[in-house]
mmCIF file with all atom_site columns, C-alpha atoms and ligand atoms in Angstrom:
data_model
loop_
_atom_site.group_PDB
_atom_site.id
_atom_site.type_symbol
_atom_site.label_atom_id
_atom_site.label_alt_id
_atom_site.label_comp_id
_atom_site.label_asym_id
_atom_site.label_entity_id
_atom_site.label_seq_id
_atom_site.pdbx_PDB_ins_code
_atom_site.Cartn_x
_atom_site.Cartn_y
_atom_site.Cartn_z
_atom_site.occupancy
_atom_site.B_iso_or_equiv
_atom_site.pdbx_formal_charge
_atom_site.auth_seq_id
_atom_site.auth_comp_id
_atom_site.auth_asym_id
_atom_site.auth_atom_id
_atom_site.pdbx_PDB_model_num
ATOM   1   C  CA  . MET A 1 1   ? 12.787  -16.725 -1.253  1.00 85.00 ? 1   MET A CA  1
ATOM   2   C  CA  . GLU A 1 2   ? 16.545  -16.118 -1.125  1.00 95.00 ? 2   GLU A CA  1
ATOM   3   C  CA  . VAL A 1 3   ? 15.844  -12.433 -1.827  1.00 97.00 ? 3   VAL A CA  1
ATOM   4   C  CA  . HIS A 1 4   ? 13.497  -12.476 1.186   1.00 98.00 ? 4   HIS A CA  1
ATOM   5   C  CA  . ARG A 1 5   ? 15.932  -14.207 3.425   1.00 97.00 ? 5   ARG A CA  1
ATOM   6   C  CA  . ARG A 1 6   ? 18.767  -11.850 2.628   1.00 98.00 ? 6   ARG A CA  1
ATOM   7   C  CA  . LEU A 1 7   ? 16.708  -8.648  2.852   1.00 98.00 ? 7   LEU A CA  1
ATOM   8   C  CA  . CYS A 1 8   ? 15.088  -9.822  6.071   1.00 98.00 ? 8   CYS A CA  1
ATOM   9   C  CA  . ARG A 1 9   ? 18.605  -10.108 7.532   1.00 97.00 ? 9   ARG A CA  1
ATOM   10  C  CA  . THR A 1 10  ? 19.565  -6.587  6.263   1.00 97.00 ? 10  THR A CA  1
ATOM   11  C  CA  . TYR A 1 11  ? 16.420  -4.863  7.526   1.00 98.00 ? 11  TYR A CA  1
ATOM   12  C  CA  . GLU A 1 12  ? 15.841  -7.040  10.529  1.00 97.00 ? 12  GLU A CA  1
ATOM   13  C  CA  . CYS A 1 13  ? 12.535  -8.807  10.244  1.00 97.00 ? 13  CYS A CA  1
ATOM   14  C  CA  . PRO A 1 14  ? 9.964   -8.901  11.625  1.00 97.00 ? 14  PRO A CA  1
ATOM   15  C  CA  . ILE A 1 15  ? 9.208   -5.370  10.593  1.00 97.00 ? 15  ILE A CA  1
ATOM   16  C  CA  . GLY A 1 16  ? 6.878   -3.410  13.056  1.00 95.00 ? 16  GLY A CA  1
ATOM   17  C  CA  . TYR A 1 17  ? 3.527   -2.339  11.679  1.00 95.00 ? 17  TYR A CA  1
ATOM   18  C  CA  . PHE A 1 18  ? 3.447   1.339   10.949  1.00 89.00 ? 18  PHE A CA  1
ATOM   19  C  CA  . HIS A 1 19  ? -0.243  1.743   11.342  1.00 87.00 ? 19  HIS A CA  1
ATOM   20  C  CA  . ASP A 1 20  ? -2.926  0.679   13.851  1.00 93.00 ? 20  ASP A CA  1
ATOM   21  C  CA  . LEU A 1 21  ? -5.946  1.997   11.956  1.00 96.00 ? 21  LEU A CA  1
ATOM   22  C  CA  . ASP A 1 22  ? -9.467  0.530   11.608  1.00 97.00 ? 22  ASP A CA  1
ATOM   23  C  CA  . PRO A 1 23  ? -9.940  -0.596  7.999   1.00 97.00 ? 23  PRO A CA  1
ATOM   24  C  CA  . VAL A 1 24  ? -12.122 2.221   6.910   1.00 97.00 ? 24  VAL A CA  1
ATOM   25  C  CA  . SER A 1 25  ? -9.492  4.692   8.063   1.00 97.00 ? 25  SER A CA  1
ATOM   26  C  CA  . GLU A 1 26  ? -6.772  2.702   6.448   1.00 97.00 ? 26  GLU A CA  1
ATOM   27  C  CA  . LEU A 1 27  ? -8.770  2.884   3.165   1.00 97.00 ? 27  LEU A CA  1
ATOM   28  C  CA  . ILE A 1 28  ? -8.854  6.637   3.470   1.00 97.00 ? 28  ILE A CA  1
ATOM   29  C  CA  . SER A 1 29  ? -5.145  6.810   4.323   1.00 96.00 ? 29  SER A CA  1
ATOM   30  C  CA  . SER A 1 30  ? -4.264  4.540   1.420   1.00 95.00 ? 30  SER A CA  1
ATOM   31  C  CA  . LEU A 1 31  ? -6.251  6.595   -1.192  1.00 95.00 ? 31  LEU A CA  1
ATOM   32  C  CA  . LEU A 1 32  ? -4.576  9.787   0.145   1.00 96.00 ? 32  LEU A CA  1
ATOM   33  C  CA  . SER A 1 33  ? -1.074  8.227   -0.168  1.00 92.00 ? 33  SER A CA  1
ATOM   34  C  CA  . HIS A 1 34  ? -1.305  7.517   -3.921  1.00 88.00 ? 34  HIS A CA  1
ATOM   35  C  CA  . ARG A 1 35  ? 1.698   9.157   -5.587  1.00 87.00 ? 35  ARG A CA  1
ATOM   36  C  CA  . THR A 1 36  ? 2.270   11.262  -2.517  1.00 89.00 ? 36  THR A CA  1
ATOM   37  C  CA  . ARG A 1 37  ? 5.006   11.465  0.116   1.00 88.00 ? 37  ARG A CA  1
ATOM   38  C  CA  . ASN A 1 38  ? 4.245   9.725   3.406   1.00 88.00 ? 38  ASN A CA  1
ATOM   39  C  CA  . ALA A 1 39  ? 4.586   13.012  5.420   1.00 93.00 ? 39  ALA A CA  1
ATOM   40  C  CA  . ASP A 1 40  ? 2.110   14.768  3.141   1.00 94.00 ? 40  ASP A CA  1
ATOM   41  C  CA  . SER A 1 41  ? -0.470  12.039  3.157   1.00 94.00 ? 41  SER A CA  1
ATOM   42  C  CA  . GLY A 1 42  ? -0.119  11.601  6.935   1.00 94.00 ? 42  GLY A CA  1
ATOM   43  C  CA  . ARG A 1 43  ? -0.700  15.416  7.450   1.00 96.00 ? 43  ARG A CA  1
ATOM   44  C  CA  . ALA A 1 44  ? -3.842  15.329  5.225   1.00 97.00 ? 44  ALA A CA  1
ATOM   45  C  CA  . PHE A 1 45  ? -5.133  12.296  7.004   1.00 97.00 ? 45  PHE A CA  1
ATOM   46  C  CA  . LYS A 1 46  ? -4.656  13.983  10.363  1.00 97.00 ? 46  LYS A CA  1
ATOM   47  C  CA  . ALA A 1 47  ? -6.395  17.154  9.186   1.00 97.00 ? 47  ALA A CA  1
ATOM   48  C  CA  . LEU A 1 48  ? -9.506  15.037  8.079   1.00 97.00 ? 48  LEU A CA  1
ATOM   49  C  CA  . ARG A 1 49  ? -9.547  13.266  11.357  1.00 96.00 ? 49  ARG A CA  1
ATOM   50  C  CA  . ALA A 1 50  ? -9.369  16.474  13.339  1.00 96.00 ? 50  ALA A CA  1
ATOM   51  C  CA  . ARG A 1 51  ? -12.068 18.130  11.279  1.00 97.00 ? 51  ARG A CA  1
ATOM   52  C  CA  . PHE A 1 52  ? -14.707 15.306  11.062  1.00 95.00 ? 52  PHE A CA  1
ATOM   53  C  CA  . PRO A 1 53  ? -15.946 13.446  14.183  1.00 90.00 ? 53  PRO A CA  1
ATOM   54  C  CA  . ASP A 1 54  ? -16.488 10.297  12.077  1.00 92.00 ? 54  ASP A CA  1
ATOM   55  C  CA  . TRP A 1 55  ? -16.225 9.363   8.359   1.00 95.00 ? 55  TRP A CA  1
ATOM   56  C  CA  . SER A 1 56  ? -19.948 9.642   7.688   1.00 94.00 ? 56  SER A CA  1
ATOM   57  C  CA  . ALA A 1 57  ? -19.589 13.419  8.574   1.00 95.00 ? 57  ALA A CA  1
ATOM   58  C  CA  . MET A 1 58  ? -17.053 13.748  5.704   1.00 96.00 ? 58  MET A CA  1
ATOM   59  C  CA  . ILE A 1 59  ? -19.573 12.339  3.180   1.00 95.00 ? 59  ILE A CA  1
ATOM   60  C  CA  . GLU A 1 60  ? -21.900 15.264  3.931   1.00 92.00 ? 60  GLU A CA  1
ATOM   61  C  CA  . ALA A 1 61  ? -19.196 17.918  3.908   1.00 96.00 ? 61  ALA A CA  1
ATOM   62  C  CA  . GLU A 1 62  ? -18.605 20.359  1.104   1.00 97.00 ? 62  GLU A CA  1
ATOM   63  C  CA  . THR A 1 63  ? -16.153 18.756  -1.363  1.00 97.00 ? 63  THR A CA  1
ATOM   64  C  CA  . GLY A 1 64  ? -14.218 22.040  -1.502  1.00 97.00 ? 64  GLY A CA  1
ATOM   65  C  CA  . GLU A 1 65  ? -13.655 21.828  2.198   1.00 97.00 ? 65  GLU A CA  1
ATOM   66  C  CA  . VAL A 1 66  ? -12.347 18.265  1.926   1.00 98.00 ? 66  VAL A CA  1
ATOM   67  C  CA  . GLU A 1 67  ? -10.068 19.387  -0.914  1.00 97.00 ? 67  GLU A CA  1
ATOM   68  C  CA  . ALA A 1 68  ? -8.689  22.228  1.200   1.00 97.00 ? 68  ALA A CA  1
ATOM   69  C  CA  . LEU A 1 69  ? -7.924  19.979  4.076   1.00 97.00 ? 69  LEU A CA  1
ATOM   70  C  CA  . ILE A 1 70  ? -5.910  17.578  1.946   1.00 97.00 ? 70  ILE A CA  1
ATOM   71  C  CA  . HIS A 1 71  ? -4.240  20.256  -0.209  1.00 96.00 ? 71  HIS A CA  1
ATOM   72  C  CA  . GLY A 1 72  ? -0.684  18.835  0.510   1.00 94.00 ? 72  GLY A CA  1
ATOM   73  C  CA  . VAL A 1 73  ? -1.348  15.520  -1.353  1.00 94.00 ? 73  VAL A CA  1
ATOM   74  C  CA  . ARG A 1 74  ? -1.078  15.093  -5.036  1.00 94.00 ? 74  ARG A CA  1
ATOM   75  C  CA  . TRP A 1 75  ? -4.245  15.719  -7.029  1.00 95.00 ? 75  TRP A CA  1
ATOM   76  C  CA  . PRO A 1 76  ? -6.416  16.927  -4.113  1.00 96.00 ? 76  PRO A CA  1
ATOM   77  C  CA  . GLU A 1 77  ? -9.168  18.099  -6.527  1.00 97.00 ? 77  GLU A CA  1
ATOM   78  C  CA  . LEU A 1 78  ? -9.541  14.458  -7.680  1.00 96.00 ? 78  LEU A CA  1
ATOM   79  C  CA  . LYS A 1 79  ? -9.046  12.707  -4.305  1.00 97.00 ? 79  LYS A CA  1
ATOM   80  C  CA  . ALA A 1 80  ? -11.496 14.822  -2.373  1.00 97.00 ? 80  ALA A CA  1
ATOM   81  C  CA  . PRO A 1 81  ? -14.599 13.780  -4.462  1.00 97.00 ? 81  PRO A CA  1
ATOM   82  C  CA  . ARG A 1 82  ? -13.189 10.247  -4.757  1.00 97.00 ? 82  ARG A CA  1
ATOM   83  C  CA  . LEU A 1 83  ? -12.949 9.906   -0.955  1.00 97.00 ? 83  LEU A CA  1
ATOM   84  C  CA  . GLN A 1 84  ? -16.554 10.997  -0.605  1.00 97.00 ? 84  GLN A CA  1
ATOM   85  C  CA  . GLU A 1 85  ? -17.672 8.706   -3.375  1.00 97.00 ? 85  GLU A CA  1
ATOM   86  C  CA  . VAL A 1 86  ? -15.936 5.670   -1.894  1.00 96.00 ? 86  VAL A CA  1
ATOM   87  C  CA  . LEU A 1 87  ? -17.427 6.298   1.542   1.00 97.00 ? 87  LEU A CA  1
ATOM   88  C  CA  . ARG A 1 88  ? -20.879 6.803   0.026   1.00 96.00 ? 88  ARG A CA  1
ATOM   89  C  CA  . ALA A 1 89  ? -20.569 3.571   -1.911  1.00 95.00 ? 89  ALA A CA  1
ATOM   90  C  CA  . LEU A 1 90  ? -19.342 1.764   1.187   1.00 95.00 ? 90  LEU A CA  1
ATOM   91  C  CA  . ARG A 1 91  ? -22.309 2.994   3.138   1.00 94.00 ? 91  ARG A CA  1
ATOM   92  C  CA  . ASP A 1 92  ? -24.783 2.096   0.371   1.00 93.00 ? 92  ASP A CA  1
ATOM   93  C  CA  . ARG A 1 93  ? -23.443 -1.450  0.066   1.00 91.00 ? 93  ARG A CA  1
ATOM   94  C  CA  . GLN A 1 94  ? -23.659 -1.886  3.822   1.00 86.00 ? 94  GLN A CA  1
ATOM   95  C  CA  . ASP A 1 95  ? -27.215 -0.621  4.307   1.00 84.00 ? 95  ASP A CA  1
ATOM   96  C  CA  . GLY A 1 96  ? -25.964 2.595   6.047   1.00 85.00 ? 96  GLY A CA  1
ATOM   97  C  CA  . ALA A 1 97  ? -23.135 1.077   8.057   1.00 87.00 ? 97  ALA A CA  1
ATOM   98  C  CA  . LEU A 1 98  ? -19.708 2.571   7.517   1.00 93.00 ? 98  LEU A CA  1
ATOM   99  C  CA  . THR A 1 99  ? -17.540 -0.410  8.464   1.00 94.00 ? 99  THR A CA  1
ATOM   100 C  CA  . LEU A 1 100 ? -15.230 -2.905  6.866   1.00 96.00 ? 100 LEU A CA  1
ATOM   101 C  CA  . ASP A 1 101 ? -14.768 -5.040  9.988   1.00 95.00 ? 101 ASP A CA  1
ATOM   102 C  CA  . PHE A 1 102 ? -16.798 -7.826  8.382   1.00 96.00 ? 102 PHE A CA  1
ATOM   103 C  CA  . LEU A 1 103 ? -13.878 -8.492  6.048   1.00 97.00 ? 103 LEU A CA  1
ATOM   104 C  CA  . ALA A 1 104 ? -12.121 -10.256 8.857   1.00 97.00 ? 104 ALA A CA  1
ATOM   105 C  CA  . ALA A 1 105 ? -14.444 -13.191 8.339   1.00 97.00 ? 105 ALA A CA  1
ATOM   106 C  CA  . MET A 1 106 ? -13.710 -13.485 4.619   1.00 97.00 ? 106 MET A CA  1
ATOM   107 C  CA  . GLU A 1 107 ? -10.992 -15.292 2.714   1.00 97.00 ? 107 GLU A CA  1
ATOM   108 C  CA  . VAL A 1 108 ? -8.311  -12.776 1.510   1.00 97.00 ? 108 VAL A CA  1
ATOM   109 C  CA  . GLU A 1 109 ? -9.122  -13.159 -2.217  1.00 96.00 ? 109 GLU A CA  1
ATOM   110 C  CA  . ALA A 1 110 ? -12.856 -12.590 -1.523  1.00 98.00 ? 110 ALA A CA  1
ATOM   111 C  CA  . ALA A 1 111 ? -12.173 -9.680  0.661   1.00 98.00 ? 111 ALA A CA  1
ATOM   112 C  CA  . ARG A 1 112 ? -9.996  -8.099  -1.987  1.00 97.00 ? 112 ARG A CA  1
ATOM   113 C  CA  . ARG A 1 113 ? -12.636 -8.598  -4.639  1.00 97.00 ? 113 ARG A CA  1
ATOM   114 C  CA  . TRP A 1 114 ? -15.114 -6.805  -2.318  1.00 97.00 ? 114 TRP A CA  1
ATOM   115 C  CA  . LEU A 1 115 ? -12.956 -3.918  -1.847  1.00 97.00 ? 115 LEU A CA  1
ATOM   116 C  CA  . GLU A 1 116 ? -11.982 -3.626  -5.549  1.00 97.00 ? 116 GLU A CA  1
ATOM   117 C  CA  . ALA A 1 117 ? -15.561 -3.284  -6.380  1.00 95.00 ? 117 ALA A CA  1
ATOM   118 C  CA  . LEU A 1 118 ? -15.498 0.130   -4.764  1.00 94.00 ? 118 LEU A CA  1
ATOM   119 C  CA  . PRO A 1 119 ? -14.810 3.111   -6.965  1.00 91.00 ? 119 PRO A CA  1
ATOM   120 C  CA  . GLY A 1 120 ? -11.045 3.809   -7.354  1.00 89.00 ? 120 GLY A CA  1
ATOM   121 C  CA  . VAL A 1 121 ? -9.892  0.820   -5.306  1.00 95.00 ? 121 VAL A CA  1
ATOM   122 C  CA  . GLY A 1 122 ? -7.312  -1.337  -7.017  1.00 95.00 ? 122 GLY A CA  1
ATOM   123 C  CA  . PRO A 1 123 ? -5.008  -4.155  -5.949  1.00 96.00 ? 123 PRO A CA  1
ATOM   124 C  CA  . LYS A 1 124 ? -2.583  -1.957  -4.061  1.00 95.00 ? 124 LYS A CA  1
ATOM   125 C  CA  . THR A 1 125 ? -5.300  -0.264  -2.028  1.00 96.00 ? 125 THR A CA  1
ATOM   126 C  CA  . SER A 1 126 ? -7.222  -3.505  -1.271  1.00 98.00 ? 126 SER A CA  1
ATOM   127 C  CA  . ALA A 1 127 ? -3.981  -5.241  -0.094  1.00 98.00 ? 127 ALA A CA  1
ATOM   128 C  CA  . ALA A 1 128 ? -3.008  -2.192  1.998   1.00 97.00 ? 128 ALA A CA  1
ATOM   129 C  CA  . VAL A 1 129 ? -6.394  -2.176  3.773   1.00 98.00 ? 129 VAL A CA  1
ATOM   130 C  CA  . LEU A 1 130 ? -6.212  -5.896  4.595   1.00 98.00 ? 130 LEU A CA  1
ATOM   131 C  CA  . SER A 1 131 ? -2.559  -5.876  5.535   1.00 98.00 ? 131 SER A CA  1
ATOM   132 C  CA  . PHE A 1 132 ? -1.893  -2.486  7.176   1.00 97.00 ? 132 PHE A CA  1
ATOM   133 C  CA  . SER A 1 133 ? -5.029  -2.062  9.197   1.00 98.00 ? 133 SER A CA  1
ATOM   134 C  CA  . VAL A 1 134 ? -5.972  -3.842  12.436  1.00 98.00 ? 134 VAL A CA  1
ATOM   135 C  CA  . LEU A 1 135 ? -7.460  -6.590  10.303  1.00 98.00 ? 135 LEU A CA  1
ATOM   136 C  CA  . ARG A 1 136 ? -3.786  -7.848  9.838   1.00 98.00 ? 136 ARG A CA  1
ATOM   137 C  CA  . MET A 1 137 ? -4.836  -10.203 6.970   1.00 98.00 ? 137 MET A CA  1
ATOM   138 C  CA  . PRO A 1 138 ? -2.222  -12.031 4.801   1.00 98.00 ? 138 PRO A CA  1
ATOM   139 C  CA  . ALA A 1 139 ? -2.283  -9.866  1.663   1.00 98.00 ? 139 ALA A CA  1
ATOM   140 C  CA  . LEU A 1 140 ? 0.790   -8.517  -0.264  1.00 98.00 ? 140 LEU A CA  1
ATOM   141 C  CA  . PRO A 1 141 ? 0.777   -4.918  -1.225  1.00 97.00 ? 141 PRO A CA  1
ATOM   142 C  CA  . VAL A 1 142 ? 3.096   -3.626  -3.977  1.00 97.00 ? 142 VAL A CA  1
ATOM   143 C  CA  . ASN A 1 143 ? 4.048   -0.018  -4.087  1.00 93.00 ? 143 ASN A CA  1
ATOM   144 C  CA  . SER A 1 144 ? 6.316   1.778   -6.568  1.00 93.00 ? 144 SER A CA  1
ATOM   145 C  CA  . HIS A 1 145 ? 9.592   0.995   -4.753  1.00 96.00 ? 145 HIS A CA  1
ATOM   146 C  CA  . HIS A 1 146 ? 8.644   -2.576  -4.279  1.00 97.00 ? 146 HIS A CA  1
ATOM   147 C  CA  . HIS A 1 147 ? 7.655   -2.879  -8.012  1.00 98.00 ? 147 HIS A CA  1
ATOM   148 C  CA  . ARG A 1 148 ? 10.924  -1.257  -9.201  1.00 98.00 ? 148 ARG A CA  1
ATOM   149 C  CA  . VAL A 1 149 ? 13.156  -3.610  -7.088  1.00 98.00 ? 149 VAL A CA  1
ATOM   150 C  CA  . ALA A 1 150 ? 11.094  -6.655  -8.229  1.00 98.00 ? 150 ALA A CA  1
ATOM   151 C  CA  . GLN A 1 151 ? 11.464  -5.642  -11.761 1.00 98.00 ? 151 GLN A CA  1
ATOM   152 C  CA  . ARG A 1 152 ? 15.224  -5.116  -11.509 1.00 98.00 ? 152 ARG A CA  1
ATOM   153 C  CA  . LEU A 1 153 ? 15.508  -8.527  -9.876  1.00 98.00 ? 153 LEU A CA  1
ATOM   154 C  CA  . ALA A 1 154 ? 13.460  -10.000 -12.772 1.00 98.00 ? 154 ALA A CA  1
ATOM   155 C  CA  . LEU A 1 155 ? 10.811  -11.296 -10.327 1.00 98.00 ? 155 LEU A CA  1
ATOM   156 C  CA  . ILE A 1 156 ? 8.423   -9.714  -12.875 1.00 98.00 ? 156 ILE A CA  1
ATOM   157 C  CA  . GLY A 1 157 ? 8.789   -8.843  -16.498 1.00 97.00 ? 157 GLY A CA  1
ATOM   158 C  CA  . PRO A 1 158 ? 9.829   -5.332  -17.679 1.00 96.00 ? 158 PRO A CA  1
ATOM   159 C  CA  . LYS A 1 159 ? 6.388   -4.580  -19.000 1.00 96.00 ? 159 LYS A CA  1
ATOM   160 C  CA  . VAL A 1 160 ? 4.329   -5.731  -15.927 1.00 98.00 ? 160 VAL A CA  1
ATOM   161 C  CA  . ASP A 1 161 ? 2.649   -2.758  -14.237 1.00 97.00 ? 161 ASP A CA  1
ATOM   162 C  CA  . VAL A 1 162 ? 2.101   -2.374  -10.499 1.00 96.00 ? 162 VAL A CA  1
ATOM   163 C  CA  . GLY A 1 163 ? -1.584  -3.667  -10.588 1.00 95.00 ? 163 GLY A CA  1
ATOM   164 C  CA  . PRO A 1 164 ? -0.975  -6.885  -12.466 1.00 97.00 ? 164 PRO A CA  1
ATOM   165 C  CA  . SER A 1 165 ? 2.340   -7.495  -10.457 1.00 98.00 ? 165 SER A CA  1
ATOM   166 C  CA  . HIS A 1 166 ? 0.267   -8.211  -7.213  1.00 97.00 ? 166 HIS A CA  1
ATOM   167 C  CA  . PRO A 1 167 ? -0.819  -11.773 -8.146  1.00 96.00 ? 167 PRO A CA  1
ATOM   168 C  CA  . ILE A 1 168 ? 2.559   -12.621 -9.771  1.00 98.00 ? 168 ILE A CA  1
ATOM   169 C  CA  . LEU A 1 169 ? 4.568   -11.647 -6.734  1.00 98.00 ? 169 LEU A CA  1
ATOM   170 C  CA  . ARG A 1 170 ? 2.146   -13.262 -4.297  1.00 97.00 ? 170 ARG A CA  1
ATOM   171 C  CA  . ALA A 1 171 ? 2.306   -16.538 -6.207  1.00 97.00 ? 171 ALA A CA  1
ATOM   172 C  CA  . GLN A 1 172 ? 6.030   -16.601 -5.739  1.00 97.00 ? 172 GLN A CA  1
ATOM   173 C  CA  . LEU A 1 173 ? 5.732   -16.752 -1.941  1.00 98.00 ? 173 LEU A CA  1
ATOM   174 C  CA  . PRO A 1 174 ? 4.529   -19.731 0.035   1.00 97.00 ? 174 PRO A CA  1
ATOM   175 C  CA  . GLU A 1 175 ? 0.675   -19.960 0.140   1.00 96.00 ? 175 GLU A CA  1
ATOM   176 C  CA  . ASP A 1 176 ? 0.569   -20.427 3.916   1.00 96.00 ? 176 ASP A CA  1
ATOM   177 C  CA  . TRP A 1 177 ? 2.731   -17.441 4.859   1.00 98.00 ? 177 TRP A CA  1
ATOM   178 C  CA  . SER A 1 178 ? 1.334   -15.409 7.728   1.00 97.00 ? 178 SER A CA  1
ATOM   179 C  CA  . ALA A 1 179 ? 0.255   -11.730 7.501   1.00 98.00 ? 179 ALA A CA  1
ATOM   180 C  CA  . GLN A 1 180 ? 3.468   -10.749 9.183   1.00 98.00 ? 180 GLN A CA  1
ATOM   181 C  CA  . ALA A 1 181 ? 5.637   -12.634 6.698   1.00 98.00 ? 181 ALA A CA  1
ATOM   182 C  CA  . LEU A 1 182 ? 3.833   -11.059 3.685   1.00 98.00 ? 182 LEU A CA  1
ATOM   183 C  CA  . TYR A 1 183 ? 4.021   -7.604  5.335   1.00 98.00 ? 183 TYR A CA  1
ATOM   184 C  CA  . ASP A 1 184 ? 7.676   -8.105  5.942   1.00 98.00 ? 184 ASP A CA  1
ATOM   185 C  CA  . ASN A 1 185 ? 8.228   -9.113  2.260   1.00 98.00 ? 185 ASN A CA  1
ATOM   186 C  CA  . HIS A 1 186 ? 6.524   -5.934  1.168   1.00 98.00 ? 186 HIS A CA  1
ATOM   187 C  CA  . GLU A 1 187 ? 8.340   -3.723  3.593   1.00 97.00 ? 187 GLU A CA  1
ATOM   188 C  CA  . ILE A 1 188 ? 11.852  -5.108  2.990   1.00 98.00 ? 188 ILE A CA  1
ATOM   189 C  CA  . LEU A 1 189 ? 11.491  -4.711  -0.835  1.00 98.00 ? 189 LEU A CA  1
ATOM   190 C  CA  . MET A 1 190 ? 10.132  -1.240  -0.318  1.00 97.00 ? 190 MET A CA  1
ATOM   191 C  CA  . LEU A 1 191 ? 12.877  -0.286  2.163   1.00 97.00 ? 191 LEU A CA  1
ATOM   192 C  CA  . HIS A 1 192 ? 15.425  -1.669  -0.303  1.00 98.00 ? 192 HIS A CA  1
ATOM   193 C  CA  . GLY A 1 193 ? 14.000  0.613   -3.040  1.00 97.00 ? 193 GLY A CA  1
ATOM   194 C  CA  . GLN A 1 194 ? 14.157  3.654   -0.715  1.00 96.00 ? 194 GLN A CA  1
ATOM   195 C  CA  . LYS A 1 195 ? 17.623  3.070   0.777   1.00 97.00 ? 195 LYS A CA  1
ATOM   196 C  CA  . ILE A 1 196 ? 19.665  1.216   -1.864  1.00 98.00 ? 196 ILE A CA  1
ATOM   197 C  CA  . CYS A 1 197 ? 17.979  0.377   -5.196  1.00 98.00 ? 197 CYS A CA  1
ATOM   198 C  CA  . HIS A 1 198 ? 17.100  4.036   -5.816  1.00 97.00 ? 198 HIS A CA  1
ATOM   199 C  CA  . PHE A 1 199 ? 15.089  5.108   -8.899  1.00 96.00 ? 199 PHE A CA  1
ATOM   200 C  CA  . ARG A 1 200 ? 18.227  6.800   -10.154 1.00 95.00 ? 200 ARG A CA  1
ATOM   201 C  CA  . ARG A 1 201 ? 21.723  5.391   -9.781  1.00 95.00 ? 201 ARG A CA  1
ATOM   202 C  CA  . PRO A 1 202 ? 21.003  2.284   -7.579  1.00 98.00 ? 202 PRO A CA  1
ATOM   203 C  CA  . ALA A 1 203 ? 23.747  1.706   -5.019  1.00 98.00 ? 203 ALA A CA  1
ATOM   204 C  CA  . CYS A 1 204 ? 24.680  -1.749  -6.258  1.00 98.00 ? 204 CYS A CA  1
ATOM   205 C  CA  . ASP A 1 205 ? 28.034  -1.601  -4.463  1.00 97.00 ? 205 ASP A CA  1
ATOM   206 C  CA  . ARG A 1 206 ? 26.072  -1.681  -1.204  1.00 97.00 ? 206 ARG A CA  1
ATOM   207 C  CA  . CYS A 1 207 ? 23.478  -4.253  -2.161  1.00 98.00 ? 207 CYS A CA  1
ATOM   208 C  CA  . PRO A 1 208 ? 23.412  -7.787  -0.726  1.00 98.00 ? 208 PRO A CA  1
ATOM   209 C  CA  . LEU A 1 209 ? 21.674  -9.170  -3.887  1.00 98.00 ? 209 LEU A CA  1
ATOM   210 C  CA  . THR A 1 210 ? 24.159  -8.434  -6.712  1.00 98.00 ? 210 THR A CA  1
ATOM   211 C  CA  . ASP A 1 211 ? 24.728  -12.163 -7.437  1.00 97.00 ? 211 ASP A CA  1
ATOM   212 C  CA  . LEU A 1 212 ? 20.953  -12.684 -7.854  1.00 97.00 ? 212 LEU A CA  1
ATOM   213 C  CA  . CYS A 1 213 ? 20.242  -9.520  -9.833  1.00 98.00 ? 213 CYS A CA  1
ATOM   214 C  CA  . PRO A 1 214 ? 20.416  -9.394  -13.526 1.00 97.00 ? 214 PRO A CA  1
ATOM   215 C  CA  . SER A 1 215 ? 20.369  -5.585  -13.339 1.00 97.00 ? 215 SER A CA  1
ATOM   216 C  CA  . ALA A 1 216 ? 23.400  -5.274  -10.994 1.00 97.00 ? 216 ALA A CA  1
ATOM   217 C  CA  . PHE A 1 217 ? 25.840  -2.593  -12.047 1.00 96.00 ? 217 PHE A CA  1
ATOM   218 C  CA  . THR A 1 218 ? 24.029  -2.082  -15.385 1.00 95.00 ? 218 THR A CA  1
ATOM   219 C  CA  . LEU A 1 219 ? 21.886  1.013   -14.436 1.00 89.00 ? 219 LEU A CA  1
HETATM 220 S  S1  . SF4 B 2 .   ? 22.002  -5.187  -7.444  1.00 73.97 ? 1   SF4 B S1  1
HETATM 221 FE FE1 . SF4 B 2 .   ? 21.579  -3.005  -7.927  1.00 73.97 ? 1   SF4 B FE1 1
HETATM 222 S  S2  . SF4 B 2 .   ? 19.819  -3.061  -9.369  1.00 73.97 ? 1   SF4 B S2  1
HETATM 223 FE FE2 . SF4 B 2 .   ? 19.930  -5.074  -8.332  1.00 73.97 ? 1   SF4 B FE2 1
HETATM 224 S  S3  . SF4 B 2 .   ? 18.608  -4.993  -6.547  1.00 73.97 ? 1   SF4 B S3  1
HETATM 225 FE FE3 . SF4 B 2 .   ? 20.679  -4.422  -5.810  1.00 73.97 ? 1   SF4 B FE3 1
HETATM 226 S  S4  . SF4 B 2 .   ? 20.722  -2.211  -6.041  1.00 73.97 ? 1   SF4 B S4  1
HETATM 227 FE FE4 . SF4 B 2 .   ? 18.969  -2.913  -7.239  1.00 73.97 ? 1   SF4 B FE4 1
#
């Protein structure tokens, strides 16, 4: 909580939401972004949007065409068939409807389980769909920056991977926190990883957390 308080002051919470997408579009965007720079996944997302009038049209497209449209992301040859597979599974589970709007009526944990039953959807993607889309549900995503900073602060153990870190980090925050508060928590830890607690040579001399951090000035 002290980490949250200090970083919120540094990065000026509340942080504005960076997306305003419906949840199916957010699912596509999130799957594209895996291990890919935001600018590249954003470009790929826009290319898909421009080419297909709706996501059901992408299911029927040649996989090679989808792959060409998303060539700027990492592993386009794996992501193209996966995107189609996810959309197909979603459509089949919903008797032909391609929507995730019904998740708004579910508890967060139940909604996450529903999403994680789709092929290739893990905790990071399920939380991103619930938090970043217009659903604006209280879920905590953890990306690689967030994970690295949490590990250096010993909020999670050194061997805890990104997936299993989700419930651990969520349990450290108040149960009744709003969607905005959880989004802020994710964003400020991510921003801290991008701006100060870099992968190589973290700038501990500019960090407001040195007295709380067991890794300070050791890396
Ligand atoms: S003190 Fe250094 S290692 Fe710890 S969070 Fe700050 S920048 Fe990262």
